[in-house]
Short mmCIF file of C-alpha atoms and ligand atoms in Angstrom, two decimals:
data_model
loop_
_atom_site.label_atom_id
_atom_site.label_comp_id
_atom_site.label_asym_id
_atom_site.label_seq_id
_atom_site.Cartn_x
_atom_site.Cartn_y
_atom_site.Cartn_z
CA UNK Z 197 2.51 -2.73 -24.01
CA UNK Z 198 -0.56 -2.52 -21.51
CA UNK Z 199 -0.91 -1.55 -18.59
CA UNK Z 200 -1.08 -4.81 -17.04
CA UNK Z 201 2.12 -6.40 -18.42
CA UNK Z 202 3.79 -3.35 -17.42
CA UNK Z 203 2.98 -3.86 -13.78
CA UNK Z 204 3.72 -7.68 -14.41
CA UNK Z 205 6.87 -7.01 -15.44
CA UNK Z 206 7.48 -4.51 -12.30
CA UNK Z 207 6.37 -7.30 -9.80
CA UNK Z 208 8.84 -9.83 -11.17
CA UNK Z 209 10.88 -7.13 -10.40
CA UNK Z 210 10.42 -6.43 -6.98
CA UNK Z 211 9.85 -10.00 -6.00
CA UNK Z 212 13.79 -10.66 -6.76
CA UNK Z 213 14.77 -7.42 -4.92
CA UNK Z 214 17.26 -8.20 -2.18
CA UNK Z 215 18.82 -4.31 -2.23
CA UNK Z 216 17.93 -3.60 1.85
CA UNK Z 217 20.14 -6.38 3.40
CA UNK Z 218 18.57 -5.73 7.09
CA UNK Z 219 15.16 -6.36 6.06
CA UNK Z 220 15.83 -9.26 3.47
CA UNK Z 221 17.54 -10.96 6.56
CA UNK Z 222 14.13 -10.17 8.54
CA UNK Z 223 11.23 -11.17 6.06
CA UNK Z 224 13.30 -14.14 5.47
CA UNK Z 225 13.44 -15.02 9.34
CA UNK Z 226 9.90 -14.25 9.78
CA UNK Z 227 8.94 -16.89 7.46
CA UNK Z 228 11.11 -19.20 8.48
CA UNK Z 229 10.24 -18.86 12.10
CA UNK Z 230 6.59 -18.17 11.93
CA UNK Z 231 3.68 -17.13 14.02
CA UNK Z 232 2.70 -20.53 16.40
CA UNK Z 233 -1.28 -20.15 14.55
CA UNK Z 234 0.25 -19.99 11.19
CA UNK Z 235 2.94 -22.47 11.93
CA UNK Z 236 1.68 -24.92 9.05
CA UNK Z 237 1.65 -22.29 6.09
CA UNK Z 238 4.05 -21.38 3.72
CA UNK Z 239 4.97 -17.77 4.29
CA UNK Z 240 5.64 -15.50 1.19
CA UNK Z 241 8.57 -14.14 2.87
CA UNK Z 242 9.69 -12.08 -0.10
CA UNK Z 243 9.04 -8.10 -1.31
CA UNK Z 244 5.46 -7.63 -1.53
CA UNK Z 245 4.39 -6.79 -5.26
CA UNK Z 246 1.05 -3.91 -6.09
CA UNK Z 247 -1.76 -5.52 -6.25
CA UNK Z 248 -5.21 -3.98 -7.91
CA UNK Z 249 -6.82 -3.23 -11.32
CA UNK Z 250 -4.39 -2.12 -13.89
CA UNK Z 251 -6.19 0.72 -15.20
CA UNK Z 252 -7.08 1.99 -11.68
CA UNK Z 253 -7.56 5.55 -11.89
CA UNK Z 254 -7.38 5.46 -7.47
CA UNK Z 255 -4.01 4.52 -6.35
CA UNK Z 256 -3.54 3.37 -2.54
CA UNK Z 257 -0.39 3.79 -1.05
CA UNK Z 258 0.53 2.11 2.43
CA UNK Z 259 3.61 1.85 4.27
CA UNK Z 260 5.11 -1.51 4.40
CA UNK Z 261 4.34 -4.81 4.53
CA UNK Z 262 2.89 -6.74 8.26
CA UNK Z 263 5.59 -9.13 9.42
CA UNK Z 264 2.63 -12.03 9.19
CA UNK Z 265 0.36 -10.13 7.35
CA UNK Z 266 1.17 -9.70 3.90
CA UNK Z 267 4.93 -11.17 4.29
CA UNK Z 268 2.89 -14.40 4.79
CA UNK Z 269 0.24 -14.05 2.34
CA UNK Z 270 2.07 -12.08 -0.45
CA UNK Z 271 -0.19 -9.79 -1.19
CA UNK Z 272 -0.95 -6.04 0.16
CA UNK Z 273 -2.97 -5.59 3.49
CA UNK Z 274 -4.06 -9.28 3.22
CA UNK Z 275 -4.22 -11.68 6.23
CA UNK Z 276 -3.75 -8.64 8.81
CA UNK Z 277 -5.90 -6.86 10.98
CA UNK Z 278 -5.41 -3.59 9.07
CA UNK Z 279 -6.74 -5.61 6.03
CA UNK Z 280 -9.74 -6.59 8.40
CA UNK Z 281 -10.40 -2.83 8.50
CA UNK Z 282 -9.85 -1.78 4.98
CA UNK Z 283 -11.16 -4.12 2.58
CA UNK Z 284 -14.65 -4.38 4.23
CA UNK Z 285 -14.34 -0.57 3.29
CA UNK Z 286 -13.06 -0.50 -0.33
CA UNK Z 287 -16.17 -3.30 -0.64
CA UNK Z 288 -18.69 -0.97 0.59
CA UNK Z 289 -17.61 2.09 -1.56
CA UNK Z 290 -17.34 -0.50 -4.70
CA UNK Z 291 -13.80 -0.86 -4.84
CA UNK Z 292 -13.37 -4.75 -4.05
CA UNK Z 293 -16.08 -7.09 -4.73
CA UNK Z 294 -15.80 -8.57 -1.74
CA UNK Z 295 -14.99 -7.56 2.01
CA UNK Z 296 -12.31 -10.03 3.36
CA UNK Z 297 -8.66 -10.95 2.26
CA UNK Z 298 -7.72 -13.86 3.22
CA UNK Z 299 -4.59 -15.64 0.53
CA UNK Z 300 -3.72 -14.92 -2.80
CA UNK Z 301 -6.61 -17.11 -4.27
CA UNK Z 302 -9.13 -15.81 -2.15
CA UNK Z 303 -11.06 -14.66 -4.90
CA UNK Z 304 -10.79 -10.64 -4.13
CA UNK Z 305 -10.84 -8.49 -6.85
CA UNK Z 306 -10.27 -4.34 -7.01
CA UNK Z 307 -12.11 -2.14 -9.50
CA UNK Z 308 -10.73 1.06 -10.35
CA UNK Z 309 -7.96 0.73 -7.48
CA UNK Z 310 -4.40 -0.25 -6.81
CA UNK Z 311 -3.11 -0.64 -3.62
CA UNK Z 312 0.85 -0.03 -3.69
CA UNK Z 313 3.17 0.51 -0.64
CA UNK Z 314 6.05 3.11 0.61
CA UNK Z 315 8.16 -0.21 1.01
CA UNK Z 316 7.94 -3.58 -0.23
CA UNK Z 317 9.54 -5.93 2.94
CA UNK Z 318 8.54 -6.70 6.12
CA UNK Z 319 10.53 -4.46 8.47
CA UNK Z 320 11.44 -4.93 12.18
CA UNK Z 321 8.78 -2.98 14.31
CA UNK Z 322 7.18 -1.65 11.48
CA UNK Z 323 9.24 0.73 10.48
CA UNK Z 324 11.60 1.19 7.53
CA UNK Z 325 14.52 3.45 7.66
CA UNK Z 326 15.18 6.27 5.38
CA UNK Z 327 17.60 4.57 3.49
CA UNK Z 328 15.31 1.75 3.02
CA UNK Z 329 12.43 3.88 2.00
CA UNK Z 330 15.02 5.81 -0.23
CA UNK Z 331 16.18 2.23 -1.94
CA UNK Z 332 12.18 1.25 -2.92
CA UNK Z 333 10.95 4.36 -3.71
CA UNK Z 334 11.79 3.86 -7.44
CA UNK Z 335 9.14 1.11 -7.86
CA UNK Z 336 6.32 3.29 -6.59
CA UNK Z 337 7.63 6.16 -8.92
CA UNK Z 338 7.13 3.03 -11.52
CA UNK Z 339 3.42 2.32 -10.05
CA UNK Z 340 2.95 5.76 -10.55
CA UNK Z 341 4.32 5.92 -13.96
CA UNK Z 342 2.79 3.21 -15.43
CA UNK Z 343 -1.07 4.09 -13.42
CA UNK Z 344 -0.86 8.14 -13.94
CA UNK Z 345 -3.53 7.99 -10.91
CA UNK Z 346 -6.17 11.00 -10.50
CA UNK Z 347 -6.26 10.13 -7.10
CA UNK Z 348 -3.16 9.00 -4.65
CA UNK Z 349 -4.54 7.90 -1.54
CA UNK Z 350 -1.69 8.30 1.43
CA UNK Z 351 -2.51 5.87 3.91
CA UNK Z 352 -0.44 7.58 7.13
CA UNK Z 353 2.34 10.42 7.11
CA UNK Z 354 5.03 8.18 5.52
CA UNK Z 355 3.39 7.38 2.31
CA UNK Z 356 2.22 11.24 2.37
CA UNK Z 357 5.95 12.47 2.34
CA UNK Z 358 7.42 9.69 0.44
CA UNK Z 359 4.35 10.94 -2.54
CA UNK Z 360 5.42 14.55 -2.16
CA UNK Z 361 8.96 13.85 -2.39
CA UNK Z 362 8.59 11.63 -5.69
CA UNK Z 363 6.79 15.06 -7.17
CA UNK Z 364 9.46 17.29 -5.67
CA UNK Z 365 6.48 19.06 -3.68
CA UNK Z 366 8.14 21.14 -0.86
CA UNK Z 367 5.38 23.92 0.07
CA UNK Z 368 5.20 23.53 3.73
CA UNK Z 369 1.41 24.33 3.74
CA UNK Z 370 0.70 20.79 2.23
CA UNK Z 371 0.76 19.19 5.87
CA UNK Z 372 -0.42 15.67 6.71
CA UNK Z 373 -4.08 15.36 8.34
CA UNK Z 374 -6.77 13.06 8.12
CA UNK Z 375 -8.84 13.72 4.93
CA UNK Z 376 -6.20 16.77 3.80
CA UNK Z 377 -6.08 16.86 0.17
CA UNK Z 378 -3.96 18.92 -2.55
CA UNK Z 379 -3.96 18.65 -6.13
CA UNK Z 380 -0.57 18.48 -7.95
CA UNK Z 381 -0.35 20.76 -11.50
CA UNK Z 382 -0.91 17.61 -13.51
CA UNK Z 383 -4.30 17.35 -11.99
CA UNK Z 384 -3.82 14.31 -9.82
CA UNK Z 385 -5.45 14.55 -6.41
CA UNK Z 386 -3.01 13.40 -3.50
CA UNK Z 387 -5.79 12.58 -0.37
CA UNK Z 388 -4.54 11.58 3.44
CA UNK Z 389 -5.63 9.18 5.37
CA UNK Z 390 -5.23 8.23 8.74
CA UNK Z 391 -3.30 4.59 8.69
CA UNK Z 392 -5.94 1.60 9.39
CA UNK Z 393 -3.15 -0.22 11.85
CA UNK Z 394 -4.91 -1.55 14.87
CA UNK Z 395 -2.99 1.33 16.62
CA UNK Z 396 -5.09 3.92 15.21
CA UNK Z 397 -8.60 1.54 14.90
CA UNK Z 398 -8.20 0.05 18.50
CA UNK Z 399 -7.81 3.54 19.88
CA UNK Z 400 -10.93 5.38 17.99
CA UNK Z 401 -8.05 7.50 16.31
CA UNK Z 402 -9.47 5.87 12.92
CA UNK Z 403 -13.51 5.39 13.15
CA UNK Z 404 -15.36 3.25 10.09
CA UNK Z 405 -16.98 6.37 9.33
CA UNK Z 406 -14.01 8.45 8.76
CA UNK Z 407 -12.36 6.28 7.08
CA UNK Z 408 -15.62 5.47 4.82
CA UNK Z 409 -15.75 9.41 4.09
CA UNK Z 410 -11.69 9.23 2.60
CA UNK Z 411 -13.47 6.27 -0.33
CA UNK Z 412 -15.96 8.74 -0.50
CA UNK Z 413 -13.73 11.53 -1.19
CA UNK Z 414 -11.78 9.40 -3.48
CA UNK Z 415 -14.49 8.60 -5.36
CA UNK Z 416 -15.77 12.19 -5.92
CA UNK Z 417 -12.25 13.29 -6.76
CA UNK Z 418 -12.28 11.28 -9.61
CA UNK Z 419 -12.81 12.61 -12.90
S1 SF4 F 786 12.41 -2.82 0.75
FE1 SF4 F 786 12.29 -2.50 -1.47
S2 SF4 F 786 14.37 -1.98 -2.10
FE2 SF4 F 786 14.52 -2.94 -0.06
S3 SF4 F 786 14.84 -5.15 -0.47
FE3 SF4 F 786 12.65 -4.83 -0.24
S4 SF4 F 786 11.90 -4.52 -2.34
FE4 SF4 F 786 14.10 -4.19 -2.36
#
């Protein structure tokens, strides 16, 4: 079985979960309700599957999917303002071919990267709980599973602890920080990254150069 119909057969998956009751109620009501500018599109309203090339030897992983971002369009970091910061990026290093995200048939393709997420539904404020986290971390053990990544890029603490926990990491001097990177015994590279939300790009906490330098880094770390 490749790669590819491995991850197809995960995304069917995932697209049928309904495990976290709280936030299946809440992607559900998002796209029912709607955003007044998007009021005449069909939202997704349903987990958010990986998205990326299948033999990506870079994967991404994010937090969770944006209430009318990707809960609308279905697919990661697309139709958001944190895709308006990343994908111009993953274009200029040569990981997308082009620079915006619009919908699923937008035409964007990634080379040698698949972007993944912490959790797979829209939650309330933007933030999962534990037990959430807890109930969707299988599938991104899966991701991992099926990509065996050299490089994991953590996009924000979450992702960071939610990767050291799937690898049973617990040495306290592998802390979170912008650009901090450790390599794991089977040789796979796990790199932080500040989170491109408009929180941390609005507020210069997250500059287009430092977050240039992490594709960079990825890139080098790559065997
Ligand atoms: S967050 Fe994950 S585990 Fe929970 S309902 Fe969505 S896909 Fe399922």
């Amino acid at each position: 079985m490749t790669n590819q119909s491995k991850l197809e057969q995960l995304n069917e998956e995932i697209i049928h979960c309904r495990k976290c009751a709280r936030l299946v109620a809440w992607r559900e009501e998002v796209a029912r309700v709607k955003r007044k500018a998007y009021i005449d599109q069909e939202y997704w309203g349903k987990p958010v599957p990986g998205f990326g090339d299948s033999n990506a030897r870079v994967v991404v992983v994010g937090l969770a999917p944006g209430a009318h971002g990707s809960n609308r369009t279905g697919r990661n970091f697309t139709g958001d303002a944190s895709g308006a910061f990343l994908y111009p990026a993953l274009h200029r290093v040569g990981f997308a071919n082009q620079p915006t995200a619009e919908s699923r048939s937008d035409g964007l393709v990634l080379k040698d990267l698949y972007l993944t997420a912490s959790g797979r539904c829209a939650p309330p404020d933007n933030k999962p709980s534990p037990e959430e986290l807890n109930n969707c971390q299988p599938f991104l053990e899966r991701d991992l599973e099926i990509l065996k990544p050299q490089v994991i890029v953590c996009l924000g603490s979450i992702a960071f602890a939610r990767v050291l926990r799937i690898y049973s990491i617990r040495n306290s001097a592998w802390k979170f920080g912008h650009g901090a990177h450790y390599q794991l015994e089977n040789g796979t590279w796990i790199l932080c990254s500040y989170h491109p939300s408009q929180q941390n790009t609005l507020t210069g906490k997250l500059t287009v150069n430092m977050f240039d330098d992490i594709w960079k880094k990825a890139k080098s770390l790559i065997k």
